[in-house]
Steps between C-alpha positions, in 0.01 A plus 500: 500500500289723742304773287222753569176328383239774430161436507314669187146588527440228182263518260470121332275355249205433503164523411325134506737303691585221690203288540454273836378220302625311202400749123392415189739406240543904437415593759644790724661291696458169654564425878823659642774233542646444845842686497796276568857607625577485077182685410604789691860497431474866340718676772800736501805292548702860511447826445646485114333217419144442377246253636487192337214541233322164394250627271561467101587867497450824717579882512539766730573875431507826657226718352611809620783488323468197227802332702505100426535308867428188405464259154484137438408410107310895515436466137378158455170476363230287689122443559461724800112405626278760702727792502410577202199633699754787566522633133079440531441704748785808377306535195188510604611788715619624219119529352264501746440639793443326814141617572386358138262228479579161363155278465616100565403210247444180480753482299773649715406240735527191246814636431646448839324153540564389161874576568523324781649838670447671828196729545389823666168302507315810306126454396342553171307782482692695814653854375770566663749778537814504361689565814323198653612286219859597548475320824318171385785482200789520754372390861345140313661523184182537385486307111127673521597834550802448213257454271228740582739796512691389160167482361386837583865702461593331163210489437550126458785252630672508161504909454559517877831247504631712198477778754670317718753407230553845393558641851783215527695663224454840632617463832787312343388152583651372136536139608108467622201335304127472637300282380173602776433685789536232787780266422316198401682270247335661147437308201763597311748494796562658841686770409838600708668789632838526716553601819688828419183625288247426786717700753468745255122452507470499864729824554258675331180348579576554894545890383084472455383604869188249432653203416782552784201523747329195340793313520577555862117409646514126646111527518273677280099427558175668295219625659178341273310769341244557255768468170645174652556260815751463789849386391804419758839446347803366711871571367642186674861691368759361767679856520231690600543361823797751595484812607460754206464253253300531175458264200507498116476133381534169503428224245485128424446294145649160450690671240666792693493364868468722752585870428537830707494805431639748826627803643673685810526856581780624732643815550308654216620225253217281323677115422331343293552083374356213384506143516394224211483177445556388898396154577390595857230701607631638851852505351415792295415752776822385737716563213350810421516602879851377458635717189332821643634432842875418305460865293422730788773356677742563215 
């Protein structure tokens, strides 16, 4: 059936993103798979009909007006890897402001290393502004930057992931547990969260002007200075490629497989969805492409 296919100006996931080369065990994410005519077989076959969704589950809403588009196992709780680097970032807008100074340790670093994560490469010793860090948690999915900023806002991981925690349950996120601020597989666990609570997350973290703008920059480079050196961060984000596009947030652990967090605005409607537990890293951003395209054309 011939429908109207509307282009939205997306917003998808990511900060720290599809890597060109093969990642670290939890890693971002490892190389991008070649898409086959399967891998991409998220397309409209009608105009009632959704796109065929292969990821464990996924959501999509209309945050305008709280409208559900779109669910597959919304309520399912799983390990849901770097976008946790979403709640991260919302609450330390929450309690600092982005011209603060955060001074880099080694142990920020070892943290990262240790964890076998991806990095925003920071140096120990470097103090760096807050709004700087924004970008080397979500460009990279900076581990590093995770850690330095939990360690400053909390202060201290623990205190700062009960932040985290407690912000879950009053933004209504009641099926959500963090166990950190990056993602990594914890000790005791890797936590979980659904896809119908992170929407809910990223509704409200795209309302920040900040980390909207942060999430939309496909390069992002630091001029050395007295209070630290040169940085250059890449989002490698597939969406950002079209016209209008920004990002929120993409993830990978063995655990949760790839996840993405994503948006589209259109007609002064904000969609807003997420993908977990795919087992293909491109497949994520054509199905996401594909369930935005399928609910503007609704």
């Amino acid at each position: 059936m011939h429908h109207r296919k509307a282009r939205l100006t997306l917003c998808a996931g990511a900060f720290a993103l599809v890597a060109g080369v093969a990642a670290p065990a939890y890693a971002q994410s490892p190389a991008p798979q070649n898409a086959t005519a399967q891998h991409i077989t998220a397309h409209i076959a009608a105009a009632d009909n959704a796109p065929a969704v292969f990821g464990r589950a996924a959501y999509l809403v209309d945050a305008a007006t709280g409208k559900e588009l779109f669910s597959k196992a919304a309520d399912k709780r799983l390990p849901i890897a770097s976008i946790t680097k979403v709640m991260t970032a919302y609450v330390v807008l929450e309690n600092a402001k982005p011209t603060d100074i955060v001074r880099i340790t080694s142990a920020d670093v070892r943290h990262a290393e240790d964890g076998g994560a991806t990095t925003a490469d920071l140096r120990p010793g470097d103090r760096v502004s807050v709004k700087e860090l924004l970008y080397g948690l979500m460009l990279p999915s900076g581990a590093d930057a995770a850690h330095a900023l939990a360690r400053t806002y909390g202060p201290g991981v623990d205190a700062f992931t009960k932040k985290m925690n407690d912000t879950a349950r009053a933004l209504g996120m009641r099926d959500t547990e963090y166990v950190n601020a990056d993602g990594l597989p914890g000790s005791g666990g890797d936590g979980y969260s659904t896809a119908r609570d992170q929407a809910k997350l990223a509704a409200k973290a795209l309302d920040k002007p900040l980390l909207k703008q942060v999430a939309g920059t496909r390069q992002h480079d630091v001029a050395g200075t007295s209070e630290h050196g040169s940085y250059s961060w890449t989002n490698t984000n597939k969406l950002l490629a079209n016209p209008g596009a920004i990002g929120l947030k993409t993830g990978f652990t063995r655990a949760a497989g790839f996840t993405l967090s994503f948006a589209g605005e259109q007609g002064g409607h904000r969609l807003v969805g997420v993908i977990l537990g795919e087992e293909v890293s491109s497949r994520r951003f054509s199905t996401a492409q594909a369930l935005l395209d399928w609910a503007s054309s609704r």
